[in-house]
Coordinates of C-alpha atoms in Angstrom, one line a residue:
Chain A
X1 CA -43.7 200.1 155.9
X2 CA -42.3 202.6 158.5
X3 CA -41.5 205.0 155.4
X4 CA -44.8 205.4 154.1
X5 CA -45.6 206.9 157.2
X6 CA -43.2 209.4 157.0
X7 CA -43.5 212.9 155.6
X8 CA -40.6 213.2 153.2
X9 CA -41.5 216.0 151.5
X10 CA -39.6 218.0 154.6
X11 CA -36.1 217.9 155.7
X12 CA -35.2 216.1 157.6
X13 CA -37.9 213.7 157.4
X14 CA -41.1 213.7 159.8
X15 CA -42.9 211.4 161.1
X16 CA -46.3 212.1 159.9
X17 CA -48.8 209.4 160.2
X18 CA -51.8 209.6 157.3
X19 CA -49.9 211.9 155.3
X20 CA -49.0 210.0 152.6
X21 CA -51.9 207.3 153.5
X22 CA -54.3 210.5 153.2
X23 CA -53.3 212.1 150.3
X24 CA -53.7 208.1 148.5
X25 CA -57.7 208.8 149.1
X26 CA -57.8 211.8 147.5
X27 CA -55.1 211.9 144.7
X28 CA -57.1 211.5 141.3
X29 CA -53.8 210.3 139.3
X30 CA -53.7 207.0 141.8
X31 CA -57.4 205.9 141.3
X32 CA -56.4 206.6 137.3
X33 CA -53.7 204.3 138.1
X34 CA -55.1 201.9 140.2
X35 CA -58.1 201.4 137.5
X36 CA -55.6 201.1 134.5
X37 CA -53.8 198.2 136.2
X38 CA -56.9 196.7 137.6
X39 CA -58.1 196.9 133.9
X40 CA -55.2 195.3 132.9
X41 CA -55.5 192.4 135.3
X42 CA -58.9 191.6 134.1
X43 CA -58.6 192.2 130.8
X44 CA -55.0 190.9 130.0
X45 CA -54.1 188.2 132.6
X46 CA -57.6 185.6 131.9
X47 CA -57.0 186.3 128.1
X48 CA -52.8 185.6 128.6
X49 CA -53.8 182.7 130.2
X50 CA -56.4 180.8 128.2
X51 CA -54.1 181.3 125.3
X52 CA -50.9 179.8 127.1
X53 CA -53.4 177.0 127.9
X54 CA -54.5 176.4 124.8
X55 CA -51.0 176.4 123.4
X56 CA -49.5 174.0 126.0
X57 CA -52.0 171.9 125.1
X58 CA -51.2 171.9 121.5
X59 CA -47.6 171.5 122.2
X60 CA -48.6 168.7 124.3
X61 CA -50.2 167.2 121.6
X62 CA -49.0 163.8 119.9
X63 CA -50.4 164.9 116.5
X64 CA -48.3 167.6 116.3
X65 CA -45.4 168.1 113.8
X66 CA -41.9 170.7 114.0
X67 CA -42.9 170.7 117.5
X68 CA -39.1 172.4 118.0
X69 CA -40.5 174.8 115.6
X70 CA -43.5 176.1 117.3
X71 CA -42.0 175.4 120.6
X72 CA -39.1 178.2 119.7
X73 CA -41.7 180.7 117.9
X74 CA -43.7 180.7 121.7
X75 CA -41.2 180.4 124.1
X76 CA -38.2 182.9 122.3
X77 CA -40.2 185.9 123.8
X78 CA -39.2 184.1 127.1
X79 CA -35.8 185.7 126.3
X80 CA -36.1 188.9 125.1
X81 CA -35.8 191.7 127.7
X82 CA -38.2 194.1 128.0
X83 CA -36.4 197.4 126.9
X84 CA -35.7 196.0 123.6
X85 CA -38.9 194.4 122.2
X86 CA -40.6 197.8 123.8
X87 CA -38.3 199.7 121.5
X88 CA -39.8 197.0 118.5
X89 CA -43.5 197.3 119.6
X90 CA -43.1 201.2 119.3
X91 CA -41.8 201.3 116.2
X92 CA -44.7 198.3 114.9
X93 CA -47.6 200.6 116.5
X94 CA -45.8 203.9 114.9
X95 CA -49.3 205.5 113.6
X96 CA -47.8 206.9 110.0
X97 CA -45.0 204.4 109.3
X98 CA -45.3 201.2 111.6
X99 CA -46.0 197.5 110.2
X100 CA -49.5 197.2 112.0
X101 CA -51.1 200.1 110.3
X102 CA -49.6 199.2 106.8
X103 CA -50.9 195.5 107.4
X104 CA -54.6 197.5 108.5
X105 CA -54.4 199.7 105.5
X106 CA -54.0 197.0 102.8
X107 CA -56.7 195.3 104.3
X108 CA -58.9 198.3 103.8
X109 CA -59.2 199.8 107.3
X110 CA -57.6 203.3 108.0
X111 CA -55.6 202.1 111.0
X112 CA -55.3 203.7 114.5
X113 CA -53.6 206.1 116.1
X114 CA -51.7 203.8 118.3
X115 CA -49.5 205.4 120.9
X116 CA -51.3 208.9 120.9
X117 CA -55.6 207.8 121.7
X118 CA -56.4 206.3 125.1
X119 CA -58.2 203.1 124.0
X120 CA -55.4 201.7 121.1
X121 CA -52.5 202.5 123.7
X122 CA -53.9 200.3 126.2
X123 CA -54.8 197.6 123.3
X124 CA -50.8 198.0 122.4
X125 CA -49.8 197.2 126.1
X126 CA -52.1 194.4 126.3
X127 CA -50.6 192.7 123.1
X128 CA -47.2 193.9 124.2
X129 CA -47.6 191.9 127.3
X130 CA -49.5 189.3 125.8
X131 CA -46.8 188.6 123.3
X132 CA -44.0 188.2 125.9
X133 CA -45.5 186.4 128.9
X134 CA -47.8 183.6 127.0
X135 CA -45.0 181.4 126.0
X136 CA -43.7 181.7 129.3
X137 CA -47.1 180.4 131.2
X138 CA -47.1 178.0 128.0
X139 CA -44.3 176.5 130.0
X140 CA -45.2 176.5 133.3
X141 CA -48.5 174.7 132.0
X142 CA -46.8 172.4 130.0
X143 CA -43.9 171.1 132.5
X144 CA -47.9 170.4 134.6
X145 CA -49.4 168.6 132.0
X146 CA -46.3 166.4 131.4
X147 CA -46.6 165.3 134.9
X148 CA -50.3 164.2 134.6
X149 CA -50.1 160.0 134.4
X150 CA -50.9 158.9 131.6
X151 CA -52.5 156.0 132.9
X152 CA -55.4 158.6 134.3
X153 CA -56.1 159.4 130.6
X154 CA -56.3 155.7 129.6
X155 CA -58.3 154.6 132.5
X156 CA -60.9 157.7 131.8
X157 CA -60.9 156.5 128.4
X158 CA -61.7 153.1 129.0
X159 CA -64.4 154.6 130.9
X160 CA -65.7 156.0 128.3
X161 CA -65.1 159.2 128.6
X162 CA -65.1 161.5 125.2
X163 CA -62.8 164.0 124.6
X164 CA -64.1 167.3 126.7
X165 CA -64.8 165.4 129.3
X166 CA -61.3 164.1 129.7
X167 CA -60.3 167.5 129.7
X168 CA -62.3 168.5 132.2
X169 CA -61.7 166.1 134.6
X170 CA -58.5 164.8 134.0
X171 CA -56.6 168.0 132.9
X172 CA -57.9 170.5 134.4
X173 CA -57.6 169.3 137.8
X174 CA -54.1 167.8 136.6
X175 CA -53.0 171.3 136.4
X176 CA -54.9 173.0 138.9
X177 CA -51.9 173.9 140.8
X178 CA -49.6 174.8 138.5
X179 CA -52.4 176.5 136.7
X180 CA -52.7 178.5 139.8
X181 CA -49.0 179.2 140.2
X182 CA -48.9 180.6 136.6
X183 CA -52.2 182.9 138.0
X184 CA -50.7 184.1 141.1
X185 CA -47.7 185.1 139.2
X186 CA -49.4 186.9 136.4
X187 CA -51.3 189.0 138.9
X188 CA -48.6 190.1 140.8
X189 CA -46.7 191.0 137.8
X190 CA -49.3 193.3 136.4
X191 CA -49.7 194.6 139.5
X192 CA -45.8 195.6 139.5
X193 CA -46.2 196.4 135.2
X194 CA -43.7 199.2 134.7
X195 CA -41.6 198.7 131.8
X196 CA -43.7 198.3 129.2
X197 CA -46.3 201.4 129.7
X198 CA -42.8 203.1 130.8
X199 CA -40.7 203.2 127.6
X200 CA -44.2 202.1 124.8
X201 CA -46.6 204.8 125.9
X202 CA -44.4 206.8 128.9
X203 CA -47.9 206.2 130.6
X204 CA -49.6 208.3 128.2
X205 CA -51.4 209.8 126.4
X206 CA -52.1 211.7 129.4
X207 CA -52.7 209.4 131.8
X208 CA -55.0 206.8 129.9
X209 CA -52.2 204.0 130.4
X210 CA -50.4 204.9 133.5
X211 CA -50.0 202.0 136.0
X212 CA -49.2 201.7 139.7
X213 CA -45.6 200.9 139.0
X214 CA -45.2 203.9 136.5
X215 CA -47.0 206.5 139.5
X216 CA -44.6 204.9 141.8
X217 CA -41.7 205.8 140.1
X218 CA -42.6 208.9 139.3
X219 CA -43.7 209.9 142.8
X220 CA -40.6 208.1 144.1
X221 CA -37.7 208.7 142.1
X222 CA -38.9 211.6 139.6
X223 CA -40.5 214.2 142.8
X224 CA -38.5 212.1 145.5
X225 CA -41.2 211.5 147.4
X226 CA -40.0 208.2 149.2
X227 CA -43.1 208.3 151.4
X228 CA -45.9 208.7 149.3
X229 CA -43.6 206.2 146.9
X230 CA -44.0 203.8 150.0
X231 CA -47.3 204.1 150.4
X232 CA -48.3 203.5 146.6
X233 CA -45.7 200.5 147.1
X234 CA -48.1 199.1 149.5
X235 CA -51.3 199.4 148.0
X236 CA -49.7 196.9 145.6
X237 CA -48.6 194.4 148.2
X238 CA -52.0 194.8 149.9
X239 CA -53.5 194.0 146.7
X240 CA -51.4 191.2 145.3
X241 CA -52.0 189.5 149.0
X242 CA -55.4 190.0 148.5
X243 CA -55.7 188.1 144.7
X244 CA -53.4 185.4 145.8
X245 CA -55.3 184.8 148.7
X246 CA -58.6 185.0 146.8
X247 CA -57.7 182.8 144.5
X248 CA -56.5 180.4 146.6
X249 CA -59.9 180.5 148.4
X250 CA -61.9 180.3 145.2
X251 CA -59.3 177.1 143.9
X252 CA -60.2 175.2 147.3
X253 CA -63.5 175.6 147.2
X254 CA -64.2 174.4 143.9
Chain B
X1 CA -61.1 157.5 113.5
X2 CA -58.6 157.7 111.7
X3 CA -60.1 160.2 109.3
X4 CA -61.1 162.0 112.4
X5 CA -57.4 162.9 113.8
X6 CA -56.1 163.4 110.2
X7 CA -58.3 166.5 110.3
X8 CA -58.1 167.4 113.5
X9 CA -54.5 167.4 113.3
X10 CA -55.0 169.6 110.1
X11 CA -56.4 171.9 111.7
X12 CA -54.3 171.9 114.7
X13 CA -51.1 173.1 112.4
X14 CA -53.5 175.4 110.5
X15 CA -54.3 176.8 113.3
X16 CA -50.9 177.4 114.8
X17 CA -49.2 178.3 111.7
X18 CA -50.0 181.6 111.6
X19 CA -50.2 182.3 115.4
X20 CA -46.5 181.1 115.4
X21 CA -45.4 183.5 112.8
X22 CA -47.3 186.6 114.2
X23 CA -45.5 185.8 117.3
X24 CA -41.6 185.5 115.6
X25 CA -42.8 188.3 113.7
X26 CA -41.5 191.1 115.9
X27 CA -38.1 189.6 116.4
X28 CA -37.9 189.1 112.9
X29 CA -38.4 192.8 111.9
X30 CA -36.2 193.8 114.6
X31 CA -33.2 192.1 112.8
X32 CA -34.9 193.6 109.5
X33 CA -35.3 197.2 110.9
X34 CA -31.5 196.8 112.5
X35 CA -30.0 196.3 108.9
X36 CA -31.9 199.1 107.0
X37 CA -31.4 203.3 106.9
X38 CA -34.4 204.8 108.7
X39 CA -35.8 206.1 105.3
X40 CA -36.6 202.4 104.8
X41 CA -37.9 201.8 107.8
X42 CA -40.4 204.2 107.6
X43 CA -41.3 203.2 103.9
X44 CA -44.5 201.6 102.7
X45 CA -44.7 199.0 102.5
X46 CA -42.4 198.0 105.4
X47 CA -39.3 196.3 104.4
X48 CA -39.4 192.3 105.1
X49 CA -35.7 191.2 104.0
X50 CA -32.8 192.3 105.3
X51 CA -30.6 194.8 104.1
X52 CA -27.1 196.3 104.4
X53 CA -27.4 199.2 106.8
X54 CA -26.5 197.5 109.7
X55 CA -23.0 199.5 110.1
X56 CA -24.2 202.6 109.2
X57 CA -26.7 202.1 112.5
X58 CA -24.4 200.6 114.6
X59 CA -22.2 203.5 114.5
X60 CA -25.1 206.0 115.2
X61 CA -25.9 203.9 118.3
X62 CA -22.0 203.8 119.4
X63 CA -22.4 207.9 119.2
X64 CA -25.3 208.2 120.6
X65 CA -24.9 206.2 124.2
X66 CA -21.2 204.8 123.4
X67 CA -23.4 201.3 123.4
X68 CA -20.0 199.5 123.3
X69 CA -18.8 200.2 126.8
X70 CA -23.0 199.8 128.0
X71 CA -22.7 196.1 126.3
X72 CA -19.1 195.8 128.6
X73 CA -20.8 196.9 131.9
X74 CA -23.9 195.0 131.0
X75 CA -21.4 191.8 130.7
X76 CA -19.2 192.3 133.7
X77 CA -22.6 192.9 135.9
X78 CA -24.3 189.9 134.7
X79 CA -21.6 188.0 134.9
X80 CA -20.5 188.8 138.2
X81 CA -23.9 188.6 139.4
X82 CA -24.5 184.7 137.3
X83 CA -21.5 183.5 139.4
X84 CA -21.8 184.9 142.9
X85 CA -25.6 184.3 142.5
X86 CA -24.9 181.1 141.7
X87 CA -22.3 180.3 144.7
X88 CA -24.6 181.7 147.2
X89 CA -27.8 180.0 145.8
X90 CA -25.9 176.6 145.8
X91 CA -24.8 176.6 149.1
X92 CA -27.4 178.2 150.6
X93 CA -29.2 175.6 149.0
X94 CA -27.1 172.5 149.8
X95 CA -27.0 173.6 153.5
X96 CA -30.7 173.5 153.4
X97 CA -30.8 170.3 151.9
X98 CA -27.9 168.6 153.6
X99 CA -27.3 169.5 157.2
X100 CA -29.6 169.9 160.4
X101 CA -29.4 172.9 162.5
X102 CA -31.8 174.8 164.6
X103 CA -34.4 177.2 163.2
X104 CA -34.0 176.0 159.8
X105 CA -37.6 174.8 158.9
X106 CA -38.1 178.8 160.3
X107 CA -34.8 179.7 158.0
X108 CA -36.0 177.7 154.8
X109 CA -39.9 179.4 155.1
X110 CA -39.0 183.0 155.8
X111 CA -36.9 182.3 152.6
X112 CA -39.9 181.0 150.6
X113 CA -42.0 183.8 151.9
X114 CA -39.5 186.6 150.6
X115 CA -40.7 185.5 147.3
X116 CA -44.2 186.0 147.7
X117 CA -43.3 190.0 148.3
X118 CA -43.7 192.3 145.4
X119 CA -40.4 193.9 144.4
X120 CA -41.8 197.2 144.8
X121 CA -42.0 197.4 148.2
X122 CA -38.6 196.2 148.3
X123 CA -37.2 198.9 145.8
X124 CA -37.8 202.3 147.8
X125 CA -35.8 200.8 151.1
X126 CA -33.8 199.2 148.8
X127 CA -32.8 202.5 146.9
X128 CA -32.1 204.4 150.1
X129 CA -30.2 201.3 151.6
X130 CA -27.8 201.2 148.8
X131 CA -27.6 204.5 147.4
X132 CA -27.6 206.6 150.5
X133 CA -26.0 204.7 153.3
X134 CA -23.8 202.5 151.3
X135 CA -23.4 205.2 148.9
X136 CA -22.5 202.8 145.7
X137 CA -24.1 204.5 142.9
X138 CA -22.5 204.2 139.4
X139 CA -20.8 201.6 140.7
X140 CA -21.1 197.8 139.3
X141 CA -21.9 196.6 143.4
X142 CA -24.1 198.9 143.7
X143 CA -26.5 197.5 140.9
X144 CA -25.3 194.0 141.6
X145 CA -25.4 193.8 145.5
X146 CA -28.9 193.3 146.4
X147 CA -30.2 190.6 143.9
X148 CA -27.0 188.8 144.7
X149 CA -29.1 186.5 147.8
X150 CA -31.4 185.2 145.3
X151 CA -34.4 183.3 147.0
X152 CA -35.9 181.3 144.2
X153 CA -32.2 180.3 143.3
X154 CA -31.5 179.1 146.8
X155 CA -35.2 177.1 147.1
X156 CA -34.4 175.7 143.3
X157 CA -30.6 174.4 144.4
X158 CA -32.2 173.0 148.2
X159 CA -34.5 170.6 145.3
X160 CA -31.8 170.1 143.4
X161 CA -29.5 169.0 146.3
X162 CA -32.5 167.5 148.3
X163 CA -32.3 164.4 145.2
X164 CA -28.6 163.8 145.9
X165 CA -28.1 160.5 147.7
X166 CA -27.0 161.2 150.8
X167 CA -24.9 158.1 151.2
X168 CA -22.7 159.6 148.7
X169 CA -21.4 162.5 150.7
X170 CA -21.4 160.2 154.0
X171 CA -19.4 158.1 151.7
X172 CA -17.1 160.7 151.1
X173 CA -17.1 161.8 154.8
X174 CA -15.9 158.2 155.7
X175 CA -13.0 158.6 153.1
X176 CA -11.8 161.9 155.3
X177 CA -13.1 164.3 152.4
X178 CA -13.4 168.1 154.2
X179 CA -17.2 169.4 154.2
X180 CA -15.6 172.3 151.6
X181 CA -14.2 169.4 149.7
X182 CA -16.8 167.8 149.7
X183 CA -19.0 170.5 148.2
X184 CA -16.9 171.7 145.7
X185 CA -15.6 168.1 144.3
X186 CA -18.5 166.2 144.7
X187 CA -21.8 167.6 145.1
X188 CA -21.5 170.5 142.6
X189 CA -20.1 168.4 139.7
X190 CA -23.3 166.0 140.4
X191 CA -25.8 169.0 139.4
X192 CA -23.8 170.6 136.7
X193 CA -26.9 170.3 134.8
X194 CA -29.2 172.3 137.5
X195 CA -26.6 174.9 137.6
X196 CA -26.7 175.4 134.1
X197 CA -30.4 176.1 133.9
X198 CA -29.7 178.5 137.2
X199 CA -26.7 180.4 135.2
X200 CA -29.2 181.0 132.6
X201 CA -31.9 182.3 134.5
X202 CA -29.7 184.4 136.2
X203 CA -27.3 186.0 133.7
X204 CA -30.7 186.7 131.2
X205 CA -32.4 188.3 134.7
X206 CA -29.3 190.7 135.1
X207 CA -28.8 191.4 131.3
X208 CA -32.3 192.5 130.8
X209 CA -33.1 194.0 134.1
X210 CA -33.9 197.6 133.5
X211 CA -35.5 199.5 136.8
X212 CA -32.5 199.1 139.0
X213 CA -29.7 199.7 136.9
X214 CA -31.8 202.6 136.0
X215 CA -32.2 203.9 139.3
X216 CA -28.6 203.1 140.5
X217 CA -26.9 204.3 137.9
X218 CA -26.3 208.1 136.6
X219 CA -23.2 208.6 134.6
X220 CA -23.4 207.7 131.2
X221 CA -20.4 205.4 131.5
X222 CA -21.9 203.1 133.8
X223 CA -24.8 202.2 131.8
X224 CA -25.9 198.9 131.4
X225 CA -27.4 198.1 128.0
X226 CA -30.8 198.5 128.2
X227 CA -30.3 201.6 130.0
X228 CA -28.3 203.2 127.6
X229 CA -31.3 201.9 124.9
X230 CA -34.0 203.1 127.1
X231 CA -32.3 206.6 127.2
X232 CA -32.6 206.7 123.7
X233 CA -36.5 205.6 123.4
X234 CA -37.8 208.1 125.3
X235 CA -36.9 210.9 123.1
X236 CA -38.8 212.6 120.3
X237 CA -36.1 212.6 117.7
X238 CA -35.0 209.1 117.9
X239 CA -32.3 207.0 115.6
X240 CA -34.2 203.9 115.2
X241 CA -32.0 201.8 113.1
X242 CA -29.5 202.4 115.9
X243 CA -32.8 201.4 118.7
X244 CA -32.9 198.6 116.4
X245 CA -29.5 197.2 116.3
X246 CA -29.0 197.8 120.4
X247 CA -31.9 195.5 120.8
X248 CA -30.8 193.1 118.3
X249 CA -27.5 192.7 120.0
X250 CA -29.0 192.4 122.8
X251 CA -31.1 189.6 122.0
X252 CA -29.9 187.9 119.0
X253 CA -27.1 186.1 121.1
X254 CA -29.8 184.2 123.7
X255 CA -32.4 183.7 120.4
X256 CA -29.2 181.4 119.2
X257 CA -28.8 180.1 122.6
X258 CA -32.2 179.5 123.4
X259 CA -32.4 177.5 120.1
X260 CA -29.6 175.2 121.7
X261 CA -30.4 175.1 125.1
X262 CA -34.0 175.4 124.7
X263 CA -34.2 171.9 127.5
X264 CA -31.9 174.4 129.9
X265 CA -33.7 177.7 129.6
X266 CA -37.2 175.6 130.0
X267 CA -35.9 173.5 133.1
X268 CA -34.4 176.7 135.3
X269 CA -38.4 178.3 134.4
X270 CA -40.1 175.2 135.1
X271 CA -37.7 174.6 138.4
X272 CA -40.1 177.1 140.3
X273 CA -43.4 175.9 138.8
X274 CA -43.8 172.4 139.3
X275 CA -43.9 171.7 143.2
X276 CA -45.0 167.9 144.1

């Protein structure tokens, strides 16, 4: 915290109170940023999550067949690192030569130019991130729904319930709090996203996917700013603290 | 009723098919694309089998980034890391779990609350620590060092020590066992399962990691694997059967593990989730 008051642009370093908090207000590329991630988090992280639900309760399901089968197709993502299946998503989105486009073009559409427009770069990093972390909150909500009783589900049943109703009041609140575990942690790692717009999109083009983590490695480790780094740094914190407490708030409440 | 759930069930696997495949999609064309010359990656319509490039693109890797000596540091890192991680975590852990001293609700909670703070505020501090005062870039501490006190390892070991009957170790302490003895010849061998979901949590967090290493590390030498790929990414003119065959190799292995140990890989993710 100390750093980000400190002016490190000089040598040796000053102690400069609301320089790099300041030049936060002002600086254009950090609302750019801020709004990218905060799209992002709105976009990505609710449409991550219903999916993962949806799939955990699929898996869950006793009608299901080759559950090992689907179970590996979700969760292998779970071990891929994120250099490498960056490296595969750029080469899918390539606009002339990748797999998506082809698939597009033989089914009639003229395909996008991925990587290099504003709008379809952000799509790719949404899928990119969508593709790796659902199996993993699959998991997390399936390890929740094996630990609902299954007596509650009989006794709702006998009760008459149908359905939708069991899911919504035996499920749901069933899961609540690992449900909420799986948000928390979702938010705070799109709040932190670096890798992916890093090496897919190298926060481009121009700024149109550059996140907080990207900025803060470029202020911090490309110019050496530590202080402004700090300060961006932060902002994150400040922010992931403020959804997790949010959302604990909203949870309770309901 | 019957009827009913013979459709719905249709459905269900109708609808999951095809997500399935989309998803295994991308791994599959990365083995694909790793065993083709780029002409044929770039062809249209994209290649869908294998073929019989793969040696032609590993060798363009190993002279582009000298991939073989990244894949070495990339082991010896994780691996050092898996075990002292693991060492630490467990006995962190089981001193949580199995002795009283003072402070250590305080102890235990300022541990928890370490991993509620985002690593990026960690990084900068973290950077300067270890680069500049320690001065251990290019060096395999310096990457390894500060993930080495791993909080969500020692909270998953203090639950995994925490259902160890403690008659069992007072047992032991009757019999005139040493507290080290007791440790290493009783308690660990009891959670040999837990530490095998920890080991894989850990090694696949090191092996992958990217930021750090990236940070820490300058000479080409000292690359760990994913730096040594990422280097080649980021440039225009880029060999991508050899992109293709550094990411395979790097992730091929754990897809074969993870089909094996799939129970392991899901309990050490699961060990954080579910909190009664």
């Amino acid at each position: 915290m100390y750093l980000s008051f400190l002016n490190t642009r000089v040598y040796p370093w000053r102690l400069e109170a609301g320089v790099n908090w300041g030049r936060l207000l002002q600086d254009p590329f950090f609302w750019i940023a801020l709004k990218n991630t905060l799209f992002i988090l709105l976009v990505q992280v609710p449409l991550m999550l219903a999916l993962a639900l949806l799939l955990a309760l699929a898996l869950n399901s006793a009608l299901l067949r080759a559950k090992g089968f689907f179970r590996f197709a979700f969760f292998a993502p779970v071990v891929v690192g994120a250099v490498a299946y960056s490296a595969v998503f750029r080469l899918l989105f390539n606009t002339e030569f990748g797999a998506v486009n082809a698939l597009l073009r033989a089914l009639g559409h003229p395909g996008y130019d991925w990587l290099y427009a504003p709008g379809p770069a952000m799509a790719v990093i949404v899928i990119a991130l969508t593709w790796r972390w659902t199996g993993y909150n699959a998991i997390i909500l399936l390890a929740g729904l094996q630990s609902i009783p299954k007596e509650l589900y009989e006794a709702a049943e006998l009760d008459g319930a149908g359905p939708w109703q069991r899911f919504w009041h035996v499920t749901l609140p069933g899961i609540r709090p690992v449900l909420l575990f799986a948000l928390v942690l979702s938010i705070i790692g799109t709040l932190q996203l670096f890798t992916e717009p890093f090496l897919i999109t190298g926060g481009g083009p121009g700024n149109a996917t550059m996140t907080l983590g990207v900025y803060l490695y470029q202020q911090g480790f490309r110019s050496f700013n530590f202080g402004y780094a700090s300060a961006i740094a932060y902002t994150v914190a400040l922010l992931a603290a403020l959804f997790s407490f949010l959302q604990m708030r909203l949870w309770r409440e309901r | 009723m019957r009827r009913q759930r013979f459709w719905f069930a249709l459905a269900l696997h109708a609808g999951l098919l095809p997500l399935a495949l989309l998803w295994l999609a991308p791994l599959w064309l990365m083995v694909v694309f790793a065993t083709h010359p780029e002409q044929e990656i770039f062809r249209v319509p994209v290649p869908l089998l294998p073929g019989d490039a793969f040696m032609e693109n590993w060798a363009s890797l190993q002279a582009d980034t000298n991939f073989l000596r990244a894949l070495a540091n990339s082991v010896v890192v994780s691996g050092l890391y898996t075990l002292g991680g693991l060492l630490l975590s467990a006995l962190a852990g089981y001193a949580l779990a199995v002795y009283e001293f003072r402070f250590k609700a305080l102890v235990f909670s300022f541990i928890v609350a370490t991993l509620t703070i985002p690593y990026f505020v960690v990084v900068i501090p973290q950077y300067i620590l270890v680069a500049r005062d320690l001065k251990l870039t290019n060096t395999y501490w310096g990457v390894i060092l500060p993930f080495l006190a791993n909080a969500l390892g020692v909270f998953y070991m203090r639950q995994v020590f925490l259902s160890l009957p403690s008659s069992l170790l007072d047992a032991a302490r009757v019999d005139g066992a040493g507290e080290g003895r007791i440790f290493f010849q009783i308690a660990l061998p009891l959670v040999r399962p837990s530490l095998a979901a920890l080991a894989l949590i850990l090694f696949l967090n090191a092996w992958n990691d990217y930021l750090w290493p990236l940070l820490i590390l300058s000479q080409k030498d000292m690359y760990t694997a994913p730096v040594a790929l990422g280097t080649l990414i980021g440039l225009t003119r880029v060999s991508w059967g050899g992109i293709m065959v550094g990411s395979a190799l790097m992730t091929v292995p754990f897809l074969v593990l993870f089909l094996f140990l799939q129970r392991y890989f899901v309990a050490g993710i699961t060990a954080g989730a579910v909190k009664e």
